[in-house]
Short mmCIF file of C-alpha atoms and ligand atoms in Angstrom, two decimals:
data_model
loop_
_atom_site.label_atom_id
_atom_site.label_comp_id
_atom_site.label_asym_id
_atom_site.label_seq_id
_atom_site.Cartn_x
_atom_site.Cartn_y
_atom_site.Cartn_z
CA MET A 1 0.00 0.00 0.00
CA GLU A 2 2.66 2.43 1.14
CA SER A 3 4.87 1.68 -1.84
CA GLU A 4 1.93 1.94 -4.25
CA ASN A 5 1.23 5.49 -3.04
CA LYS A 6 4.83 6.36 -3.55
CA ILE A 7 4.85 5.71 -7.25
CA VAL A 8 3.50 9.09 -8.40
CA PRO A 9 4.02 12.15 -6.22
CA VAL A 10 1.07 14.56 -5.99
CA LEU A 11 3.49 17.41 -6.11
CA GLU A 12 7.00 17.60 -7.46
CA LEU A 13 9.67 20.26 -7.74
CA LYS A 14 12.62 19.59 -10.00
CA ASP A 15 15.77 21.68 -10.08
CA LEU A 16 13.99 24.83 -8.94
CA ARG A 17 16.07 28.00 -9.26
CA LYS A 18 15.24 31.51 -8.21
CA SER A 19 17.38 34.62 -7.72
CA PHE A 20 16.45 38.15 -6.77
CA GLY A 21 19.07 40.21 -8.55
CA GLU A 22 22.42 39.11 -7.14
CA ASN A 23 20.81 37.17 -4.32
CA THR A 24 20.49 33.51 -5.31
CA VAL A 25 17.83 32.01 -3.08
CA LEU A 26 17.05 28.63 -4.65
CA ASN A 27 19.82 26.90 -6.51
CA GLY A 28 18.39 23.63 -7.80
CA PHE A 29 15.90 22.55 -5.16
CA ASN A 30 14.10 19.19 -5.52
CA LEU A 31 11.09 17.91 -3.67
CA LYS A 32 8.47 15.18 -4.01
CA LEU A 33 5.32 15.10 -1.93
CA TYR A 34 3.51 11.74 -1.90
CA LYS A 35 -0.13 11.12 -1.24
CA GLY A 36 -1.13 11.18 2.41
CA GLU A 37 2.24 12.10 3.86
CA ASN A 38 3.36 15.00 6.02
CA LEU A 39 6.55 16.33 4.53
CA VAL A 40 8.42 18.90 6.58
CA VAL A 41 10.90 21.29 4.97
CA MET A 42 13.23 22.87 7.50
CA GLY A 43 15.55 25.75 6.85
CA LYS A 44 17.00 28.75 8.58
CA SER A 45 15.18 32.04 8.53
CA GLY A 46 15.81 33.68 5.16
CA SER A 47 16.91 30.45 3.50
CA GLY A 48 14.15 30.68 0.89
CA LYS A 49 11.42 28.45 2.33
CA SER A 50 8.65 30.95 1.64
CA VAL A 51 10.03 31.67 -1.81
CA MET A 52 9.96 27.94 -2.57
CA ILE A 53 6.36 27.45 -1.43
CA LYS A 54 5.24 30.57 -3.30
CA CYS A 55 6.83 29.31 -6.49
CA LEU A 56 4.77 26.17 -5.97
CA VAL A 57 1.45 27.99 -6.26
CA GLY A 58 2.64 30.48 -8.86
CA LEU A 59 2.81 33.51 -6.58
CA ILE A 60 6.45 33.91 -7.50
CA GLU A 61 7.74 33.02 -10.93
CA ALA A 62 10.72 30.68 -10.75
CA ASP A 63 13.72 31.34 -12.97
CA SER A 64 13.91 27.72 -14.07
CA GLY A 65 12.93 24.23 -13.05
CA SER A 66 9.69 22.30 -13.25
CA ILE A 67 6.77 22.43 -10.86
CA ARG A 68 4.22 19.66 -11.20
CA ILE A 69 1.02 19.41 -9.22
CA LYS A 70 -1.25 16.44 -10.02
CA ASP A 71 0.00 16.03 -13.59
CA HIS A 72 -0.08 19.75 -14.35
CA ASP A 73 3.06 21.71 -15.03
CA ILE A 74 2.02 24.91 -13.34
CA THR A 75 4.59 27.03 -15.16
CA LYS A 76 2.69 26.27 -18.38
CA LEU A 77 -0.86 26.84 -17.14
CA GLY A 78 -3.01 29.81 -18.11
CA GLN A 79 -4.58 32.00 -15.44
CA LYS A 80 -7.93 30.15 -15.51
CA GLU A 81 -6.46 26.67 -15.21
CA LEU A 82 -4.10 27.87 -12.52
CA ASP A 83 -7.02 29.28 -10.52
CA ILE A 84 -8.88 25.99 -10.82
CA LEU A 85 -5.85 24.03 -9.69
CA ARG A 86 -5.37 26.42 -6.78
CA THR A 87 -8.80 25.51 -5.42
CA GLU A 88 -7.41 22.03 -4.80
CA ILE A 89 -4.61 23.41 -2.67
CA GLY A 90 -4.97 24.96 0.76
CA PHE A 91 -2.39 27.56 1.74
CA LEU A 92 -1.76 28.69 5.30
CA PHE A 93 0.32 31.87 5.26
CA GLN A 94 3.14 32.67 7.65
CA GLY A 95 1.30 35.45 9.51
CA SER A 96 -2.24 34.08 8.99
CA ALA A 97 -2.91 36.78 6.34
CA LEU A 98 -6.55 37.26 7.32
CA TYR A 99 -8.23 40.13 5.47
CA ASP A 100 -8.40 42.65 8.25
CA SER A 101 -11.21 44.72 6.77
CA MET A 102 -13.54 41.71 6.74
CA THR A 103 -15.25 39.67 9.43
CA VAL A 104 -14.30 36.06 10.05
CA ARG A 105 -17.35 34.99 8.04
CA GLU A 106 -16.38 37.17 5.06
CA ASN A 107 -12.83 35.88 5.28
CA LEU A 108 -14.07 32.32 4.95
CA GLU A 109 -16.54 33.18 2.20
CA PHE A 110 -13.85 34.87 0.15
CA PRO A 111 -12.41 31.71 -1.46
CA LEU A 112 -15.98 30.67 -2.33
CA ARG A 113 -16.85 33.79 -4.32
CA ARG A 114 -15.38 32.38 -7.52
CA HIS A 115 -17.19 29.10 -6.99
CA LYS A 116 -20.68 30.44 -6.46
CA LYS A 117 -22.11 28.46 -9.35
CA LYS A 118 -21.12 25.17 -7.85
CA LEU A 119 -22.87 26.08 -4.63
CA GLU A 120 -26.28 26.58 -6.12
CA LEU A 121 -28.12 26.13 -2.87
CA LYS A 122 -28.13 29.43 -1.07
CA GLY A 123 -27.63 27.92 2.35
CA HIS A 124 -24.62 25.97 1.19
CA THR A 125 -22.08 28.74 1.72
CA GLU A 126 -23.27 29.20 5.28
CA THR A 127 -23.02 25.46 5.91
CA LEU A 128 -19.48 25.30 4.58
CA VAL A 129 -18.38 28.29 6.64
CA ILE A 130 -19.84 26.92 9.85
CA GLU A 131 -18.46 23.48 9.18
CA ALA A 132 -14.95 24.84 8.59
CA LEU A 133 -15.08 26.98 11.72
CA THR A 134 -16.39 24.11 13.81
CA ASN A 135 -13.48 21.99 12.61
CA VAL A 136 -11.05 24.47 14.12
CA GLY A 137 -13.19 24.96 17.23
CA LEU A 138 -14.16 28.59 16.63
CA ALA A 139 -17.79 28.48 15.54
CA ASP A 140 -18.77 31.34 17.83
CA ALA A 141 -16.15 33.75 16.42
CA ILE A 142 -17.99 33.94 13.11
CA ASP A 143 -18.99 37.61 13.33
CA LEU A 144 -15.82 38.97 14.90
CA MET A 145 -13.15 40.98 13.12
CA PRO A 146 -9.63 39.46 12.88
CA ALA A 147 -8.26 42.23 15.11
CA GLU A 148 -10.52 41.01 17.91
CA LEU A 149 -8.93 37.55 17.88
CA SER A 150 -5.76 36.36 19.60
CA GLY A 151 -2.82 35.20 17.47
CA GLY A 152 -3.72 31.56 18.00
CA MET A 153 -7.35 32.13 17.05
CA GLN A 154 -6.28 34.04 13.94
CA ARG A 155 -4.13 31.10 12.92
CA ARG A 156 -7.11 28.77 13.38
CA VAL A 157 -9.37 30.98 11.29
CA ALA A 158 -6.67 31.12 8.61
CA LEU A 159 -6.56 27.34 8.71
CA ALA A 160 -10.33 27.16 8.38
CA ARG A 161 -10.12 29.46 5.38
CA ALA A 162 -7.44 27.28 3.80
CA LEU A 163 -9.65 24.23 4.31
CA ILE A 164 -12.96 25.59 3.16
CA LEU A 165 -12.78 24.12 -0.34
CA LYS A 166 -11.69 20.76 1.11
CA PRO A 167 -8.32 20.70 -0.64
CA LYS A 168 -6.37 17.48 -1.01
CA ILE A 169 -3.02 19.21 -0.64
CA ILE A 170 -2.26 21.68 2.12
CA LEU A 171 0.78 23.92 2.24
CA TYR A 172 1.71 25.34 5.63
CA ASP A 173 4.16 28.23 5.79
CA GLU A 174 5.51 28.24 9.34
CA PRO A 175 2.21 27.32 11.01
CA THR A 176 3.55 27.87 14.52
CA THR A 177 5.68 31.02 14.18
CA GLY A 178 4.76 33.85 16.48
CA LEU A 179 2.68 31.61 18.76
CA ASP A 180 3.42 30.64 22.36
CA PRO A 181 4.43 26.99 22.97
CA ILE A 182 1.00 25.89 24.20
CA THR A 183 -0.88 27.44 21.31
CA SER A 184 1.71 25.96 18.94
CA LYS A 185 0.95 22.50 20.33
CA GLU A 186 -2.76 23.09 19.82
CA ILE A 187 -2.23 24.13 16.22
CA ILE A 188 -0.04 21.08 15.56
CA GLN A 189 -2.69 18.85 17.11
CA LEU A 190 -5.28 20.50 14.88
CA MET A 191 -3.14 19.88 11.82
CA ARG A 192 -2.95 16.19 12.69
CA THR A 193 -6.70 15.98 13.18
CA ILE A 194 -7.27 17.60 9.81
CA GLN A 195 -4.86 15.20 8.18
CA ASP A 196 -6.75 12.26 9.71
CA THR A 197 -10.22 13.53 8.81
CA TYR A 198 -9.57 14.63 5.24
CA ASN A 199 -6.64 12.36 4.37
CA THR A 200 -4.71 15.27 2.93
CA SER A 201 -1.12 15.45 1.79
CA SER A 202 0.72 18.22 3.60
CA LEU A 203 3.86 20.19 2.93
CA ILE A 204 4.92 21.92 6.13
CA ILE A 205 7.57 24.58 6.26
CA THR A 206 9.03 25.34 9.64
CA HIS A 207 12.11 26.05 11.65
CA ASP A 208 10.44 24.69 14.78
CA VAL A 209 12.13 21.37 15.62
CA ASP A 210 9.33 20.30 17.97
CA CYS A 211 6.76 20.83 15.27
CA ALA A 212 8.85 18.81 12.83
CA ARG A 213 9.30 15.96 15.30
CA VAL A 214 5.61 15.63 16.05
CA ILE A 215 4.17 15.98 12.61
CA SER A 216 6.65 14.79 10.03
CA ASN A 217 6.70 11.47 8.21
CA ARG A 218 9.69 12.65 6.25
CA MET A 219 11.88 15.74 6.27
CA ILE A 220 13.97 17.78 3.87
CA LEU A 221 16.57 20.26 5.03
CA LEU A 222 16.91 23.33 2.86
CA VAL A 223 20.46 24.63 3.05
CA ASP A 224 22.16 26.97 0.58
CA GLY A 225 19.26 26.78 -1.83
CA ILE A 226 19.28 23.02 -2.28
CA ASN A 227 17.67 20.00 -0.61
CA TYR A 228 20.75 19.36 1.51
CA ALA A 229 19.54 16.31 3.42
CA GLU A 230 16.47 14.07 3.44
CA GLY A 231 15.10 11.43 5.76
CA THR A 232 12.88 10.78 8.73
CA TYR A 233 13.30 12.81 11.89
CA GLN A 234 15.13 9.88 13.53
CA GLU A 235 17.51 9.51 10.62
CA LEU A 236 18.36 13.18 10.45
CA ILE A 237 18.89 13.64 14.16
CA ALA A 238 21.36 10.77 14.10
CA SER A 239 23.32 12.32 11.25
CA GLN A 240 26.97 13.25 11.80
CA ASP A 241 26.93 16.09 9.26
CA PRO A 242 27.56 19.37 11.12
CA LYS A 243 25.18 21.34 8.88
CA VAL A 244 22.43 18.87 9.70
CA GLN A 245 23.29 18.77 13.39
CA ALA A 246 23.08 22.55 13.54
CA PHE A 247 19.32 22.27 13.13
CA PHE A 248 18.82 20.02 16.13
CA LYS A 249 21.10 21.73 18.64
CA ASN A 250 19.75 24.01 21.40
CA MET B 1 32.56 62.79 -9.67
CA GLY B 2 30.73 61.09 -6.83
CA LYS B 3 27.98 63.66 -7.03
CA THR B 4 27.45 63.18 -10.75
CA LYS B 5 27.03 59.50 -10.17
CA THR B 6 24.37 60.06 -7.53
CA ILE B 7 22.36 62.28 -9.81
CA LEU B 8 22.73 59.76 -12.59
CA ASP B 9 21.62 56.94 -10.27
CA ASN B 10 18.70 58.98 -9.07
CA SER B 11 17.53 59.73 -12.55
CA LYS B 12 17.85 56.04 -13.43
CA VAL B 13 15.62 55.18 -10.47
CA PHE B 14 13.25 57.94 -11.50
CA PHE B 15 12.88 56.69 -15.06
CA ALA B 16 12.53 53.10 -13.92
CA GLU B 17 9.71 54.27 -11.68
CA VAL B 18 8.06 56.17 -14.51
CA GLY B 19 8.25 52.98 -16.57
CA ASP B 20 6.74 50.90 -13.77
CA ILE B 21 3.89 53.29 -13.18
CA SER B 22 3.14 53.44 -16.91
CA TYR B 23 2.94 49.68 -16.95
CA PHE B 24 0.68 49.82 -13.90
CA THR B 25 -1.59 52.33 -15.66
CA ALA B 26 -1.72 50.18 -18.79
CA ARG B 27 -2.65 47.18 -16.67
CA PHE B 28 -5.44 49.21 -15.07
CA PHE B 29 -6.94 50.02 -18.46
CA ARG B 30 -6.59 46.42 -19.57
CA GLU B 31 -8.44 45.09 -16.56
CA VAL B 32 -11.03 47.78 -15.92
CA PHE B 33 -13.26 46.80 -18.85
CA LYS B 34 -12.82 43.05 -18.47
CA PRO B 35 -15.41 41.06 -16.50
CA PRO B 36 -15.95 39.96 -13.77
CA PHE B 37 -16.69 43.42 -12.34
CA GLU B 38 -16.41 43.98 -8.62
CA PHE B 39 -19.39 46.34 -8.26
CA LYS B 40 -20.00 45.63 -4.60
CA GLU B 41 -16.44 46.42 -3.65
CA LEU B 42 -16.51 49.52 -5.86
CA LEU B 43 -19.59 50.85 -4.07
CA ARG B 44 -18.04 50.08 -0.71
CA GLN B 45 -14.91 52.01 -1.67
CA CYS B 46 -16.91 55.00 -2.95
CA PHE B 47 -18.90 55.08 0.25
CA ASN B 48 -15.82 54.78 2.45
CA MET B 49 -13.96 57.52 0.62
CA GLY B 50 -16.89 59.90 0.67
CA ASN B 51 -17.60 59.11 4.26
CA ARG B 52 -14.05 59.64 5.41
CA SER B 53 -13.36 62.87 3.51
CA LEU B 54 -16.69 64.68 3.51
CA LEU B 55 -16.29 66.50 6.82
CA LEU B 56 -12.73 67.48 5.98
CA VAL B 57 -13.76 68.81 2.58
CA VAL B 58 -16.69 70.76 4.02
CA VAL B 59 -14.66 72.37 6.79
CA THR B 60 -11.75 73.23 4.49
CA GLY B 61 -14.05 74.55 1.80
CA PHE B 62 -15.93 76.75 4.24
CA ILE B 63 -12.80 78.25 5.73
CA LEU B 64 -11.34 78.72 2.27
CA GLY B 65 -14.39 80.76 1.24
CA LEU B 66 -14.30 82.82 4.43
CA VAL B 67 -10.62 83.61 4.32
CA PHE B 68 -10.46 84.28 0.61
CA THR B 69 -13.27 86.80 0.84
CA LEU B 70 -11.94 88.47 3.97
CA GLN B 71 -8.51 88.85 2.42
CA SER B 72 -9.73 90.21 -0.91
CA ARG B 73 -12.22 92.70 0.51
CA PRO B 74 -9.80 95.50 1.45
CA THR B 75 -8.09 95.44 -1.94
CA LEU B 76 -11.32 95.43 -3.88
CA MET B 77 -12.68 98.22 -1.67
CA GLU B 78 -9.66 100.34 -2.38
CA PHE B 79 -10.63 100.30 -6.05
CA GLY B 80 -14.31 100.65 -5.24
CA ALA B 81 -14.88 97.25 -6.81
CA GLU B 82 -16.64 95.36 -3.97
CA SER B 83 -19.50 94.60 -6.29
CA TRP B 84 -17.12 92.37 -8.25
CA MET B 85 -16.56 90.18 -5.22
CA PRO B 86 -19.08 87.42 -5.99
CA SER B 87 -17.96 86.92 -9.56
CA MET B 88 -14.29 87.07 -8.69
CA VAL B 89 -14.58 84.61 -5.81
CA GLY B 90 -16.94 82.39 -7.78
CA ILE B 91 -14.70 82.13 -10.79
CA SER B 92 -11.47 81.59 -8.89
CA ILE B 93 -12.96 78.96 -6.63
CA VAL B 94 -14.72 76.99 -9.34
CA ARG B 95 -11.92 77.18 -11.87
CA GLU B 96 -8.84 76.77 -9.77
CA ILE B 97 -8.69 77.06 -6.02
CA GLY B 98 -11.51 74.68 -5.16
CA PRO B 99 -10.35 71.73 -7.27
CA VAL B 100 -6.67 72.08 -6.35
CA ILE B 101 -7.12 72.56 -2.60
CA ILE B 102 -9.67 69.79 -2.28
CA ALA B 103 -7.61 67.42 -4.42
CA LEU B 104 -4.62 68.11 -2.18
CA ILE B 105 -6.71 67.41 0.92
CA CYS B 106 -7.92 64.17 -0.63
CA ALA B 107 -4.38 63.21 -1.61
CA GLY B 108 -3.55 63.46 2.09
CA ARG B 109 -6.67 61.70 3.26
CA ILE B 110 -7.56 59.16 0.59
CA GLY B 111 -4.24 58.70 -1.21
CA SER B 112 -2.22 58.03 1.91
CA GLY B 113 -4.98 55.77 3.21
CA ILE B 114 -4.85 53.64 0.08
CA GLY B 115 -1.05 53.51 0.19
CA ALA B 116 -1.05 52.36 3.79
CA GLU B 117 -3.91 49.90 3.39
CA LEU B 118 -2.60 48.14 0.29
CA GLY B 119 0.94 48.34 1.68
CA SER B 120 -0.02 46.52 4.84
CA MET B 121 -2.03 44.00 2.84
CA ARG B 122 1.05 43.33 0.72
CA VAL B 123 3.37 42.99 3.71
CA THR B 124 1.05 40.69 5.64
CA GLU B 125 0.53 38.53 2.53
CA GLN B 126 -3.19 39.32 2.26
CA ILE B 127 -2.71 40.13 -1.42
CA ASP B 128 -1.02 36.75 -1.95
CA ALA B 129 -3.85 35.07 -0.07
CA MET B 130 -6.36 36.69 -2.41
CA GLU B 131 -4.49 35.51 -5.44
CA VAL B 132 -4.29 31.88 -4.32
CA SER B 133 -7.99 31.87 -3.58
CA GLY B 134 -8.76 32.62 -7.20
CA THR B 135 -9.60 36.33 -6.98
CA ASN B 136 -7.53 38.70 -9.05
CA PRO B 137 -6.22 41.12 -6.41
CA PHE B 138 -5.41 43.77 -8.99
CA LYS B 139 -9.03 43.84 -10.04
CA TYR B 140 -10.47 43.55 -6.58
CA LEU B 141 -8.21 46.04 -4.81
CA VAL B 142 -6.61 48.31 -7.38
CA VAL B 143 -9.21 48.73 -10.11
CA THR B 144 -12.03 49.37 -7.64
CA ARG B 145 -10.02 51.98 -5.76
CA ILE B 146 -8.87 53.87 -8.82
CA VAL B 147 -12.38 53.93 -10.28
CA ALA B 148 -13.75 55.03 -6.91
CA THR B 149 -11.37 57.98 -6.54
CA THR B 150 -11.98 58.98 -10.16
CA LEU B 151 -15.72 59.10 -9.54
CA MET B 152 -15.66 60.55 -6.04
CA LEU B 153 -13.21 63.42 -6.51
CA PRO B 154 -15.46 65.48 -8.83
CA LEU B 155 -18.29 64.98 -6.36
CA LEU B 156 -16.22 66.07 -3.39
CA ILE B 157 -14.92 69.03 -5.34
CA ILE B 158 -18.45 70.18 -6.25
CA ILE B 159 -19.43 69.93 -2.60
CA GLY B 160 -16.29 71.77 -1.51
CA ASP B 161 -16.84 74.55 -4.07
CA THR B 162 -20.42 75.00 -2.95
CA VAL B 163 -19.50 75.24 0.71
CA ALA B 164 -16.68 77.67 -0.11
CA LEU B 165 -19.15 79.93 -1.91
CA LEU B 166 -21.48 79.71 1.07
CA GLY B 167 -18.62 80.81 3.32
CA SER B 168 -17.85 83.69 1.02
CA ALA B 169 -21.53 84.68 0.88
CA LEU B 170 -21.65 84.67 4.66
CA ILE B 171 -18.85 87.22 4.90
CA GLU B 172 -20.36 89.39 2.20
CA ASN B 173 -23.67 89.19 3.99
CA LEU B 174 -22.18 90.21 7.34
CA LYS B 175 -19.69 92.80 6.17
CA GLY B 176 -21.06 94.11 2.92
CA GLU B 177 -24.75 93.57 3.61
CA VAL B 178 -25.21 91.73 0.34
CA SER B 179 -28.18 89.35 0.46
CA TYR B 180 -27.51 85.67 -0.20
CA LEU B 181 -29.85 85.80 -3.17
CA LEU B 182 -28.03 88.68 -4.76
CA TYR B 183 -24.68 87.07 -4.05
CA PHE B 184 -25.54 83.79 -5.72
CA ASN B 185 -27.28 85.55 -8.58
CA GLN B 186 -24.05 87.33 -9.32
CA VAL B 187 -21.99 84.17 -8.95
CA PHE B 188 -24.14 82.27 -11.41
CA ASP B 189 -24.10 85.20 -13.80
CA ALA B 190 -20.34 85.18 -13.79
CA ILE B 191 -19.71 81.45 -14.07
CA THR B 192 -20.12 79.92 -17.52
CA TYR B 193 -19.83 76.42 -18.90
CA ALA B 194 -16.36 77.38 -20.02
CA ASP B 195 -15.48 77.52 -16.31
CA ILE B 196 -17.37 74.47 -15.15
CA ILE B 197 -16.59 71.93 -17.85
CA PRO B 198 -12.79 72.17 -17.83
CA ALA B 199 -12.81 72.21 -14.02
CA THR B 200 -14.91 69.06 -13.89
CA ILE B 201 -12.79 67.23 -16.44
CA LYS B 202 -9.74 68.24 -14.47
CA SER B 203 -11.26 66.81 -11.26
CA PHE B 204 -11.66 63.39 -12.85
CA PHE B 205 -7.96 63.41 -13.65
CA PHE B 206 -7.15 64.53 -10.13
CA GLY B 207 -9.16 61.61 -8.77
CA PHE B 208 -7.48 59.20 -11.14
CA ALA B 209 -4.03 60.43 -10.09
CA ILE B 210 -4.81 60.06 -6.39
CA GLY B 211 -6.07 56.51 -6.81
CA LEU B 212 -3.33 55.48 -9.21
CA VAL B 213 -0.36 56.66 -7.17
CA GLY B 214 -1.81 55.43 -3.86
CA CYS B 215 -2.46 51.99 -5.32
CA TYR B 216 0.87 51.80 -7.10
CA LYS B 217 2.85 52.67 -3.98
CA GLY B 218 0.83 50.31 -1.79
CA TYR B 219 0.66 47.40 -4.22
CA TYR B 220 4.43 47.30 -4.70
CA CYS B 221 5.20 48.08 -1.07
CA SER B 222 8.48 46.64 0.17
CA LYS B 223 8.54 44.24 3.07
CA GLY B 224 8.41 45.37 6.66
CA THR B 225 6.49 48.00 8.56
CA VAL B 226 8.91 50.67 7.33
CA GLY B 227 7.75 49.90 3.83
CA VAL B 228 4.12 50.63 4.73
CA GLY B 229 4.98 54.04 6.16
CA GLU B 230 7.05 54.83 3.11
CA ALA B 231 4.29 53.74 0.75
CA SER B 232 1.78 55.94 2.49
CA ASN B 233 4.14 58.90 2.60
CA ALA B 234 5.31 58.54 -0.98
CA ALA B 235 1.71 58.32 -2.12
CA VAL B 236 1.00 61.80 -0.75
CA VAL B 237 4.22 63.39 -1.96
CA TYR B 238 4.07 62.04 -5.52
CA THR B 239 0.34 62.65 -5.83
CA SER B 240 0.65 66.27 -4.75
CA MET B 241 3.36 66.83 -7.31
CA LEU B 242 1.36 65.10 -9.99
CA LEU B 243 -1.73 67.17 -9.16
CA PHE B 244 0.13 70.39 -9.94
CA ILE B 245 1.48 68.95 -13.17
CA ILE B 246 -2.02 67.88 -14.22
CA ASP B 247 -3.33 71.29 -13.23
CA PHE B 248 -0.71 73.01 -15.33
CA ILE B 249 -1.49 70.87 -18.36
CA ALA B 250 -5.22 71.37 -17.85
CA VAL B 251 -4.90 75.13 -17.66
CA PHE B 252 -2.70 75.12 -20.73
CA ILE B 253 -5.21 73.10 -22.75
CA THR B 254 -8.18 75.11 -21.45
CA ASP B 255 -6.40 78.25 -22.53
CA ILE B 256 -6.26 76.99 -26.09
CA PHE B 257 -9.86 75.80 -26.35
CA PHE B 258 -11.89 78.23 -24.27
N1 LIG C 1 9.97 39.63 -3.42
C1 LIG C 1 11.27 39.54 -3.09
N2 LIG C 1 12.17 40.38 -3.63
C2 LIG C 1 13.48 40.31 -3.32
N3 LIG C 1 13.99 39.43 -2.45
C3 LIG C 1 13.15 38.57 -1.86
C4 LIG C 1 11.75 38.57 -2.15
N4 LIG C 1 11.16 37.60 -1.42
C5 LIG C 1 12.14 37.02 -0.72
N5 LIG C 1 13.34 37.59 -0.99
C6 LIG C 1 14.63 37.18 -0.41
O1 LIG C 1 14.71 35.78 -0.47
C7 LIG C 1 15.34 35.26 0.68
C8 LIG C 1 14.50 34.17 1.28
O2 LIG C 1 13.30 34.71 1.79
P1 LIG C 1 12.17 33.79 2.41
O3 LIG C 1 11.83 32.71 1.47
O4 LIG C 1 11.07 34.70 2.82
O5 LIG C 1 12.87 33.18 3.70
P2 LIG C 1 12.26 32.14 4.74
O6 LIG C 1 13.03 30.89 4.55
O7 LIG C 1 12.53 32.72 6.07
O8 LIG C 1 10.81 32.00 4.45
C9 LIG C 1 15.59 36.43 1.60
O9 LIG C 1 16.95 36.76 1.51
C10 LIG C 1 14.74 37.52 1.04
O10 LIG C 1 15.37 38.76 1.23
MG1 LIG C 2 9.14 32.53 5.43
#
């Protein structure tokens, strides 16, 4: 079963390169995400993790390399096809990125506006919003503004928004940054629950070793713009390579 | 030698910026006529802008009318020309002072607001979030705002002009014992379509400039909270400059045709 899933990755980056002027950020990065797994990419702050994940969904144009999601080469897709493909991917942004001029409800409805036709029943939007909020345990925050929520609650709402179209792939950009340890644990727990309920494949970017230990099936270390080391948490922590060890110290 | 290089560098940056903003403008015109249209967001923006600037425009306009009339009275009296007051004030406010002052106020109020709002949305990745959820952020955020300022500025300027004339009439009424009816009769006698039409066309361009520069600065805001402050500040500075340039061109063209 396991090996069967591993034949075709749902998401694949090959030889991804990206520079900003003189600053080379990604220098031939490779990654394969298989169905149902939690893949963690670790890297220092500023090592290009966010750039990599944004290339994945076409927010940043890569200089070269191929990006495949479910048999589509996203560098070759038109705007319409790209938008359709994006509905199958949930994206949790580093700082939650809730729209601060909208209520929680409007935030969650936003990804649905382009899919109104599919939701012909009028009550359907409401049902989806409430369902998504209930999943993250915040059903009663529906009419609040983001500014009225704590950091942890904002992150949950952002997660609900990422999940509202029931994506099969979820990309997390530092899901626990800026949160206290207890709230971080809650968010990680929530991520695991979501993974179990929806059987999603997740790509998690973090520099939080605890988060990586708890959630990862497999890890990639991003160093100097390449996938420097790969393996399970146990394998990597046992590594003798000083660059790898640097991640697990302190 | 060092100095020459700085000036050269600066002008390079300047022309690169002019290029970028031209591209931004072209993109606006490409997307503004293409469905889907974001009417709801457009209305919301119009309402917000009007709501936030109305009081400011009314107060400024009123004081402008008061002060302008008070200051001109002695000079006109010296020549025994007080009876020219309504037409003089009317024409200068409608043609020039009203539009420019109110556009400058709105550059400070609306333009900087747009710069800061879009800037913080860029920095906190809200614009990216919009894009991945299948909504074109340029259309939703930029096009609606530019259209809203273009439509709202003429309206605010008409309101400001009217209030300024009321202020002026008040002074004339108190000091010169001119009735309001007589005052406005004289104003409307003096003002012609040749005053109103160019001024209105000019106000649309003022509105467009305020929206365009605010959006441009905010949309391409650099990372960090410093970037947001800079975007908001630059929006006001560049818009103000642009307003005078537009005004100059408008006056020049009006001079030829009217
Ligand atoms: N839009 C951009 N323009 C220029 N440089 C950028 C841009 N986005 C990111 N960078 C640079 O890319 C590098 C990696 O950034 P990022 O991916 O955000 O790091 P992190 O791994 O912490 O997420 C940084 O040096 C940053 O300055
Ligand atoms: Mg990052």
